[in-house]
Amino acid sequence: VRISSHETDFKPVYPDPFVNPLYYNVSVCPQCGFSFTDDFSPYFAPGTTEIIYKQITEKWNGRSFGKVRNAIEAIETYKLAYLSATFKKEKSISIAGITLRIAWLYRDEANAEEERRFLTTARNFYTESYSEGDYSGTQMSEARVLYMIAELSRKIGDHDEAVRGFSRVIESQRTTTDPKVIEMAKERWQEMRGEKEKRT
């Protein structure tokens, strides 16, 4: 499936609105309800299985998501993955990705309130990931994590944090291996300056 473009928070835009691979990123066990993405660690800490059984499996009614999914079902699978990741204590960077995708799906549904709620949650997990450094060893560079913190802050109206974040991204241009993100940060910075000038 081809991607025609990306939005400013890297949300992919597909040319065919009826074909959305985002709907199928989460695998859901029809027997126990445990849900996961490819970003999950294979390791289960001692006691984790029991927690998942108590918090998810005991409340599970044996649903299957193995057929064609619509937007509502896709959101359900991501929320199940969010729960599973929380109980399993997955990395903050992984949970950030899950909650960001929930926000994207709500954006497609034009549900601004829920989109903002999950953008805020994702921003907070990216912030935790940056503080903990748990993005190391993943596809996310430091510059990209900083960019996500800044861009999601901009989208939810936290302009001070957005300005600080974009500044940090631009300052890292001598050391980063992600020049595209530097350019995107500069574009967002200019957009914010333009918006501020219009207000004053």
Coordinates of N, CA and C in Angstrom, one line a residue:
V1 N 0.9 -1.2 0.0 CA 0.0 0.0 0.0 C 0.9 1.2 0.0
R2 N 0.7 2.1 -1.0 CA 1.5 3.3 -1.1 C 1.0 4.4 -0.2
I3 N 1.9 5.2 0.3 CA 1.6 6.4 1.1 C 1.8 7.6 0.2
S4 N 0.7 8.5 0.1 CA 0.8 9.6 -0.7 C 1.6 10.8 -0.1
S5 N 1.5 10.9 1.3 CA 2.2 12.0 2.0 C 2.1 11.7 3.5
H6 N 2.8 12.5 4.3 CA 2.7 12.4 5.7 C 2.3 13.8 6.3
E7 N 1.5 13.8 7.4 CA 1.2 15.0 8.1 C 2.3 15.4 9.0
T8 N 2.2 16.5 9.7 CA 3.3 17.1 10.4 C 3.8 16.2 11.6
D9 N 2.9 15.3 12.1 CA 3.2 14.4 13.2 C 3.5 13.0 12.6
F10 N 3.8 12.9 11.3 CA 4.2 11.7 10.6 C 3.0 10.7 10.4
K11 N 1.8 11.2 10.6 CA 0.6 10.4 10.2 C 0.6 10.1 8.7
P12 N 0.6 8.9 8.3 CA 0.6 8.6 6.9 C -0.8 8.9 6.2
V13 N -0.7 9.4 5.0 CA -1.9 9.7 4.3 C -1.9 8.7 3.1
Y14 N -3.0 7.9 3.0 CA -3.1 6.9 1.9 C -4.0 7.4 0.8
P15 N -3.7 7.1 -0.4 CA -4.5 7.6 -1.5 C -5.9 7.0 -1.6
D16 N -6.1 5.8 -1.1 CA -7.4 5.2 -1.0 C -7.9 5.2 0.4
P17 N -8.9 6.0 0.7 CA -9.5 6.1 2.0 C -10.0 4.9 2.6
F18 N -10.3 3.9 1.8 CA -10.9 2.6 2.2 C -9.9 1.6 2.5
V19 N -8.6 1.9 2.3 CA -7.5 1.0 2.6 C -6.6 1.7 3.6
N20 N -6.7 1.2 4.8 CA -5.8 1.9 5.9 C -5.1 0.8 6.7
P21 N -3.8 0.6 6.4 CA -3.0 -0.4 7.1 C -2.9 -0.2 8.6
L22 N -3.1 1.1 9.0 CA -3.1 1.4 10.5 C -4.1 0.5 11.3
Y23 N -5.2 0.1 10.6 CA -6.3 -0.7 11.2 C -5.7 -2.0 11.7
Y24 N -4.6 -2.5 11.1 CA -4.2 -3.9 11.4 C -2.8 -4.0 12.1
N25 N -2.4 -2.9 12.7 CA -1.1 -3.0 13.4 C -1.1 -3.8 14.6
V26 N -2.3 -3.9 15.2 CA -2.4 -4.6 16.5 C -3.0 -6.0 16.3
S27 N -2.3 -7.0 17.0 CA -2.8 -8.4 17.0 C -3.5 -8.6 18.3
V28 N -4.7 -9.2 18.2 CA -5.5 -9.5 19.4 C -5.7 -10.9 19.6
C29 N -5.4 -11.5 20.7 CA -5.7 -12.9 21.0 C -7.1 -13.1 21.3
P30 N -7.9 -13.9 20.4 CA -9.3 -14.0 20.7 C -9.6 -14.8 22.0
Q31 N -8.7 -15.6 22.4 CA -8.9 -16.4 23.7 C -8.8 -15.5 25.0
C32 N -7.6 -14.8 25.0 CA -7.3 -14.1 26.3 C -7.4 -12.6 26.3
G33 N -7.5 -12.0 25.1 CA -7.6 -10.6 24.9 C -6.3 -9.8 25.0
F34 N -5.2 -10.5 25.2 CA -3.9 -9.8 25.2 C -3.6 -9.3 23.8
S35 N -3.2 -8.1 23.7 CA -3.1 -7.4 22.4 C -1.7 -6.7 22.3
F36 N -1.1 -6.8 21.1 CA 0.3 -6.3 21.0 C 0.6 -5.9 19.6
T37 N 1.7 -5.1 19.5 CA 2.2 -4.7 18.2 C 3.6 -5.3 18.0
D38 N 4.2 -5.1 16.9 CA 5.6 -5.6 16.6 C 6.6 -4.9 17.5
D39 N 6.2 -3.8 18.1 CA 7.2 -3.1 19.0 C 7.3 -3.7 20.4
F40 N 6.4 -4.6 20.8 CA 6.4 -5.2 22.1 C 7.6 -6.0 22.3
S41 N 8.1 -6.0 23.5 CA 9.3 -6.9 23.9 C 8.7 -8.3 24.1
P42 N 9.5 -9.3 23.7 CA 9.0 -10.7 24.0 C 9.1 -11.1 25.4
Y43 N 9.8 -10.3 26.3 CA 10.0 -10.6 27.7 C 8.8 -10.3 28.5
F44 N 8.4 -11.2 29.4 CA 7.3 -11.0 30.4 C 8.0 -11.1 31.7
A45 N 7.9 -10.0 32.5 CA 8.5 -10.0 33.8 C 7.7 -10.9 34.7
P46 N 8.3 -11.5 35.8 CA 7.6 -12.3 36.7 C 6.3 -11.6 37.2
G47 N 5.2 -12.3 37.2 CA 4.0 -11.8 37.7 C 3.1 -11.1 36.7
T48 N 3.7 -10.8 35.5 CA 3.0 -10.0 34.5 C 1.8 -10.8 33.9
T49 N 2.1 -12.1 33.7 CA 1.0 -12.9 33.1 C -0.2 -12.9 34.0
E50 N 0.0 -13.0 35.3 CA -1.1 -13.0 36.3 C -1.8 -11.7 36.3
I51 N -1.1 -10.6 36.2 CA -1.7 -9.3 36.1 C -2.6 -9.2 34.9
I52 N -2.1 -9.6 33.7 CA -2.8 -9.5 32.5 C -4.1 -10.4 32.5
Y53 N -3.9 -11.6 33.2 CA -5.1 -12.5 33.3 C -6.2 -11.8 34.1
K54 N -5.8 -11.2 35.2 CA -6.8 -10.6 36.1 C -7.4 -9.3 35.5
Q55 N -6.6 -8.5 34.9 CA -7.1 -7.2 34.4 C -7.7 -7.3 33.0
I56 N -7.3 -8.3 32.2 CA -7.9 -8.3 30.8 C -8.7 -9.6 30.6
T57 N -8.0 -10.8 30.8 CA -8.6 -12.0 30.4 C -9.9 -12.3 31.2
E58 N -9.9 -12.1 32.5 CA -11.1 -12.3 33.3 C -12.3 -11.5 32.8
K59 N -12.1 -10.4 32.2 CA -13.1 -9.5 31.7 C -13.4 -9.7 30.2
W60 N -12.7 -10.6 29.6 CA -12.7 -10.8 28.1 C -13.9 -11.6 27.7
N61 N -14.5 -11.3 26.6 CA -15.7 -12.1 26.2 C -15.4 -12.9 24.9
G62 N -14.2 -13.1 24.6 CA -13.8 -14.0 23.5 C -14.0 -13.4 22.1
R63 N -13.8 -12.1 21.9 CA -14.0 -11.4 20.6 C -12.9 -11.7 19.7
S64 N -13.2 -11.8 18.4 CA -12.2 -11.9 17.3 C -12.1 -10.7 16.5
F65 N -10.9 -10.2 16.2 CA -10.7 -9.1 15.3 C -10.0 -9.5 14.1
G66 N -10.1 -10.8 13.7 CA -9.4 -11.4 12.6 C -9.9 -11.1 11.3
K67 N -11.0 -10.4 11.2 CA -11.5 -10.1 9.8 C -11.3 -8.6 9.5
V68 N -12.0 -8.1 8.5 CA -11.9 -6.7 8.0 C -12.3 -5.8 9.2
R69 N -11.5 -4.8 9.5 CA -11.8 -3.9 10.6 C -12.3 -2.6 10.1
N70 N -13.2 -2.0 10.9 CA -13.5 -0.6 10.6 C -12.8 0.3 11.6
A71 N -13.0 1.6 11.5 CA -12.3 2.5 12.4 C -12.5 2.3 13.8
I72 N -13.8 2.1 14.2 CA -14.1 1.9 15.6 C -13.4 0.6 16.2
E73 N -13.5 -0.5 15.4 CA -12.8 -1.7 15.8 C -11.3 -1.5 15.9
A74 N -10.7 -0.8 15.0 CA -9.3 -0.5 15.0 C -8.9 0.3 16.3
I75 N -9.7 1.3 16.7 CA -9.5 2.0 17.9 C -9.6 1.1 19.1
E76 N -10.5 0.2 19.1 CA -10.6 -0.8 20.2 C -9.4 -1.6 20.3
T77 N -8.8 -2.1 19.2 CA -7.6 -2.9 19.3 C -6.4 -2.1 19.8
Y78 N -6.3 -0.9 19.4 CA -5.2 0.0 20.0 C -5.4 0.2 21.5
K79 N -6.6 0.4 21.9 CA -6.9 0.6 23.3 C -6.5 -0.6 24.1
L80 N -6.8 -1.8 23.5 CA -6.5 -3.1 24.2 C -4.9 -3.2 24.2
A81 N -4.3 -2.8 23.2 CA -2.8 -2.8 23.2 C -2.2 -1.8 24.2
Y82 N -2.9 -0.7 24.3 CA -2.5 0.3 25.3 C -2.6 -0.3 26.7
L83 N -3.7 -0.9 27.0 CA -3.8 -1.6 28.3 C -2.8 -2.7 28.5
S84 N -2.6 -3.6 27.5 CA -1.7 -4.7 27.6 C -0.3 -4.1 27.8
A85 N 0.1 -3.1 27.1 CA 1.4 -2.5 27.2 C 1.7 -1.9 28.6
T86 N 0.6 -1.3 29.1 CA 0.7 -0.7 30.5 C 0.9 -1.8 31.5
F87 N 0.1 -2.8 31.5 CA 0.3 -3.9 32.5 C 1.6 -4.7 32.3
K88 N 2.0 -4.8 31.0 CA 3.3 -5.5 30.8 C 4.5 -4.6 31.0
K89 N 4.3 -3.3 31.3 CA 5.4 -2.3 31.5 C 6.3 -2.3 30.3
E90 N 5.7 -2.1 29.1 CA 6.5 -1.9 27.9 C 7.2 -0.5 28.0
K91 N 8.1 -0.3 27.1 CA 8.9 1.0 27.1 C 7.9 2.2 26.8
S92 N 8.2 3.3 27.3 CA 7.4 4.5 27.1 C 7.4 4.8 25.6
I93 N 8.4 4.6 24.8 CA 8.5 4.9 23.4 C 7.4 4.0 22.7
S94 N 7.2 2.8 23.1 CA 6.2 1.9 22.5 C 4.8 2.4 22.8
I95 N 4.6 2.8 24.0 CA 3.2 3.2 24.4 C 2.9 4.5 23.8
A96 N 3.9 5.4 23.6 CA 3.7 6.7 22.9 C 3.2 6.4 21.5
G97 N 3.8 5.4 20.8 CA 3.4 5.1 19.4 C 2.0 4.6 19.3
I98 N 1.6 3.8 20.3 CA 0.2 3.3 20.4 C -0.8 4.4 20.5
T99 N -0.5 5.3 21.5 CA -1.5 6.3 21.8 C -1.5 7.4 20.7
L100 N -0.4 7.6 20.0 CA -0.3 8.5 18.9 C -1.2 8.0 17.8
R101 N -1.2 6.7 17.5 CA -2.0 6.1 16.5 C -3.5 6.1 16.8
I102 N -3.8 6.0 18.1 CA -5.2 6.2 18.5 C -5.7 7.6 18.2
A103 N -4.8 8.6 18.4 CA -5.1 10.0 18.1 C -5.3 10.2 16.6
W104 N -4.5 9.5 15.8 CA -4.6 9.6 14.3 C -6.0 9.0 13.9
L105 N -6.4 7.9 14.5 CA -7.7 7.3 14.1 C -8.8 8.2 14.4
Y106 N -8.7 8.8 15.6 CA -9.8 9.8 16.0 C -9.8 11.0 15.1
R107 N -8.6 11.4 14.6 CA -8.5 12.5 13.6 C -9.3 12.2 12.4
D108 N -9.1 10.9 11.9 CA -9.8 10.5 10.7 C -11.3 10.5 10.9
E109 N -11.7 10.3 12.2 CA -13.2 10.2 12.5 C -13.7 11.6 12.9
A110 N -12.8 12.7 12.8 CA -13.2 14.0 13.1 C -13.7 14.2 14.5
N111 N -13.1 13.4 15.4 CA -13.4 13.5 16.9 C -12.3 14.3 17.5
A112 N -12.4 15.6 17.5 CA -11.3 16.5 18.0 C -11.0 16.3 19.4
E113 N -12.0 16.1 20.3 CA -11.8 16.0 21.7 C -11.0 14.7 22.1
E114 N -11.3 13.6 21.5 CA -10.6 12.4 21.8 C -9.2 12.4 21.1
E115 N -9.1 13.1 19.9 CA -7.8 13.2 19.3 C -6.9 14.0 20.2
R116 N -7.3 15.1 20.7 CA -6.5 15.9 21.6 C -6.1 15.2 22.9
R117 N -7.1 14.4 23.4 CA -6.8 13.6 24.6 C -5.6 12.7 24.4
F118 N -5.6 12.0 23.3 CA -4.6 11.0 23.0 C -3.3 11.6 22.5
L119 N -3.4 12.7 21.9 CA -2.2 13.5 21.5 C -1.4 13.9 22.8
T120 N -2.2 14.3 23.8 CA -1.6 14.8 25.0 C -0.9 13.6 25.7
T121 N -1.7 12.4 25.7 CA -1.1 11.2 26.3 C 0.2 10.8 25.6
A122 N 0.2 10.8 24.3 CA 1.3 10.4 23.5 C 2.5 11.4 23.8
R123 N 2.2 12.7 23.8 CA 3.3 13.7 24.1 C 3.9 13.4 25.5
N124 N 3.1 13.0 26.5 CA 3.6 12.8 27.8 C 4.5 11.5 27.8
F125 N 4.1 10.5 27.0 CA 5.0 9.3 26.9 C 6.2 9.5 26.2
Y126 N 6.2 10.4 25.1 CA 7.4 10.7 24.4 C 8.4 11.5 25.3
T127 N 7.8 12.3 26.2 CA 8.6 13.1 27.2 C 9.3 12.1 28.1
E128 N 8.5 11.1 28.6 CA 9.1 10.1 29.5 C 10.2 9.3 28.8
S129 N 9.9 9.0 27.6 CA 10.9 8.2 26.8 C 12.2 9.0 26.7
Y130 N 12.1 10.3 26.4 CA 13.3 11.1 26.3 C 14.0 11.2 27.6
S131 N 13.3 11.3 28.7 CA 13.9 11.4 30.0 C 14.6 10.1 30.4
E132 N 14.0 9.0 30.0 CA 14.5 7.7 30.4 C 15.5 7.2 29.4
G133 N 15.5 7.7 28.2 CA 16.4 7.3 27.1 C 16.0 5.9 26.5
D134 N 14.7 5.5 26.7 CA 14.4 4.2 26.3 C 14.1 4.0 24.8
Y135 N 14.3 5.2 24.0 CA 14.2 5.1 22.6 C 15.4 4.6 22.0
S136 N 16.5 4.6 22.8 CA 17.8 4.1 22.3 C 17.7 2.7 21.8
G137 N 18.2 2.4 20.6 CA 18.1 1.1 20.0 C 16.9 0.8 19.2
T138 N 16.0 1.9 19.1 CA 14.8 1.8 18.2 C 15.0 2.6 17.0
Q139 N 14.0 2.7 16.1 CA 14.1 3.5 14.9 C 14.0 5.0 15.2
M140 N 13.7 5.3 16.4 CA 13.5 6.7 16.8 C 14.8 7.4 17.2
S141 N 15.2 8.4 16.5 CA 16.4 9.1 16.9 C 16.1 10.1 18.0
E142 N 17.1 10.6 18.7 CA 16.9 11.7 19.7 C 16.2 12.9 19.1
A143 N 16.6 13.3 17.9 CA 16.0 14.5 17.3 C 14.5 14.2 17.0
R144 N 14.2 13.0 16.6 CA 12.8 12.7 16.2 C 11.9 12.7 17.5
V145 N 12.4 12.1 18.6 CA 11.7 12.1 19.8 C 11.4 13.6 20.3
L146 N 12.5 14.4 20.2 CA 12.3 15.8 20.6 C 11.3 16.5 19.7
Y147 N 11.4 16.2 18.4 CA 10.4 16.8 17.4 C 9.0 16.4 17.8
M148 N 8.8 15.1 18.1 CA 7.4 14.6 18.4 C 6.9 15.3 19.7
I149 N 7.8 15.5 20.7 CA 7.3 16.2 21.9 C 6.9 17.7 21.5
A150 N 7.7 18.3 20.7 CA 7.4 19.7 20.3 C 6.1 19.8 19.4
E151 N 6.0 18.9 18.4 CA 4.9 19.0 17.5 C 3.6 18.6 18.1
L152 N 3.6 17.6 19.0 CA 2.4 17.3 19.7 C 2.0 18.4 20.7
S153 N 3.0 19.0 21.3 CA 2.7 20.1 22.2 C 2.1 21.3 21.4
R154 N 2.6 21.5 20.2 CA 2.0 22.5 19.3 C 0.5 22.2 19.0
K155 N 0.3 21.0 18.7 CA -1.1 20.6 18.3 C -2.1 20.7 19.4
I156 N -1.6 20.5 20.7 CA -2.5 20.5 21.8 C -2.6 21.9 22.4
G157 N -1.8 22.9 21.8 CA -1.9 24.3 22.3 C -0.9 24.6 23.4
D158 N 0.1 23.7 23.7 CA 1.1 24.0 24.7 C 2.3 24.7 23.9
H159 N 2.1 26.0 23.6 CA 3.1 26.7 22.7 C 4.5 26.8 23.3
D160 N 4.5 27.1 24.6 CA 5.8 27.2 25.3 C 6.7 26.0 25.2
E161 N 6.0 24.8 25.4 CA 6.8 23.6 25.3 C 7.2 23.3 23.9
A162 N 6.3 23.7 22.9 CA 6.6 23.5 21.5 C 7.8 24.3 21.1
V163 N 7.8 25.5 21.5 CA 9.0 26.4 21.2 C 10.3 25.9 21.7
R164 N 10.2 25.4 23.0 CA 11.4 24.8 23.6 C 11.9 23.6 22.9
G165 N 10.9 22.8 22.5 CA 11.2 21.5 21.8 C 11.8 21.7 20.4
F166 N 11.2 22.6 19.6 CA 11.7 22.9 18.3 C 13.1 23.5 18.4
S167 N 13.3 24.3 19.4 CA 14.7 24.9 19.6 C 15.7 23.8 19.8
R168 N 15.4 22.9 20.7 CA 16.3 21.8 21.0 C 16.6 20.9 19.7
V169 N 15.6 20.7 18.9 CA 15.8 19.9 17.7 C 16.7 20.7 16.8
I170 N 16.5 22.0 16.5 CA 17.3 22.8 15.6 C 18.7 22.9 16.2
E171 N 18.9 23.0 17.5 CA 20.2 23.0 18.1 C 21.0 21.7 17.9
S172 N 20.3 20.6 17.6 CA 21.0 19.3 17.5 C 21.4 19.1 16.1
Q173 N 21.3 20.1 15.2 CA 21.5 19.8 13.7 C 22.9 19.4 13.4
R174 N 23.9 19.8 14.2 CA 25.3 19.4 14.0 C 25.6 18.0 14.3
T175 N 24.8 17.4 15.2 CA 25.1 16.0 15.6 C 24.1 15.0 15.1
T176 N 22.9 15.5 14.6 CA 21.9 14.5 14.3 C 22.2 13.8 12.9
T177 N 21.6 12.6 12.8 CA 21.7 11.9 11.6 C 20.3 11.9 10.9
D178 N 19.5 12.8 11.3 CA 18.1 12.9 10.8 C 17.8 14.3 10.3
P179 N 18.4 14.6 9.1 CA 18.3 16.0 8.6 C 16.9 16.4 8.2
K180 N 16.0 15.4 7.8 CA 14.7 15.7 7.5 C 13.9 16.3 8.7
V181 N 14.2 15.7 9.8 CA 13.5 16.2 11.1 C 13.9 17.6 11.4
I182 N 15.2 17.9 11.1 CA 15.6 19.3 11.4 C 14.9 20.3 10.5
E183 N 14.7 19.9 9.2 CA 14.0 20.8 8.3 C 12.5 20.9 8.7
M184 N 11.9 19.8 9.2 CA 10.5 19.9 9.6 C 10.4 20.8 10.8
A185 N 11.4 20.7 11.7 CA 11.3 21.5 12.9 C 11.4 23.0 12.6
K186 N 12.3 23.3 11.6 CA 12.4 24.7 11.1 C 11.1 25.2 10.5
E187 N 10.5 24.3 9.7 CA 9.2 24.7 9.1 C 8.1 25.0 10.2
R188 N 8.0 24.2 11.2 CA 7.1 24.4 12.3 C 7.4 25.7 13.0
W189 N 8.7 25.9 13.3 CA 9.1 27.1 14.0 C 8.7 28.4 13.2
Q190 N 8.9 28.3 11.9 CA 8.5 29.5 11.1 C 7.0 29.7 11.1
E191 N 6.2 28.6 11.1 CA 4.8 28.6 11.1 C 4.3 29.3 12.5
M192 N 4.9 28.9 13.6 CA 4.6 29.4 14.9 C 4.9 30.9 15.0
R193 N 6.1 31.3 14.4 CA 6.4 32.7 14.4 C 5.4 33.5 13.6
G194 N 5.0 33.0 12.5 CA 4.0 33.6 11.6 C 2.7 33.8 12.4
E195 N 2.2 32.7 13.1 CA 1.0 32.8 13.8 C 1.1 33.8 15.0
K196 N 2.2 33.9 15.6 CA 2.4 34.8 16.7 C 2.3 36.2 16.2
E197 N 3.0 36.5 15.0 CA 3.0 37.9 14.5 C 1.5 38.3 14.1
K198 N 0.7 37.3 13.6 CA -0.7 37.6 13.3 C -1.5 38.0 14.5
R199 N -1.2 37.4 15.6 CA -1.9 37.6 16.9 C -1.5 39.0 17.5
T200 N -0.3 39.5 17.2 CA 0.2 40.7 17.8 C 0.1 41.9 16.9

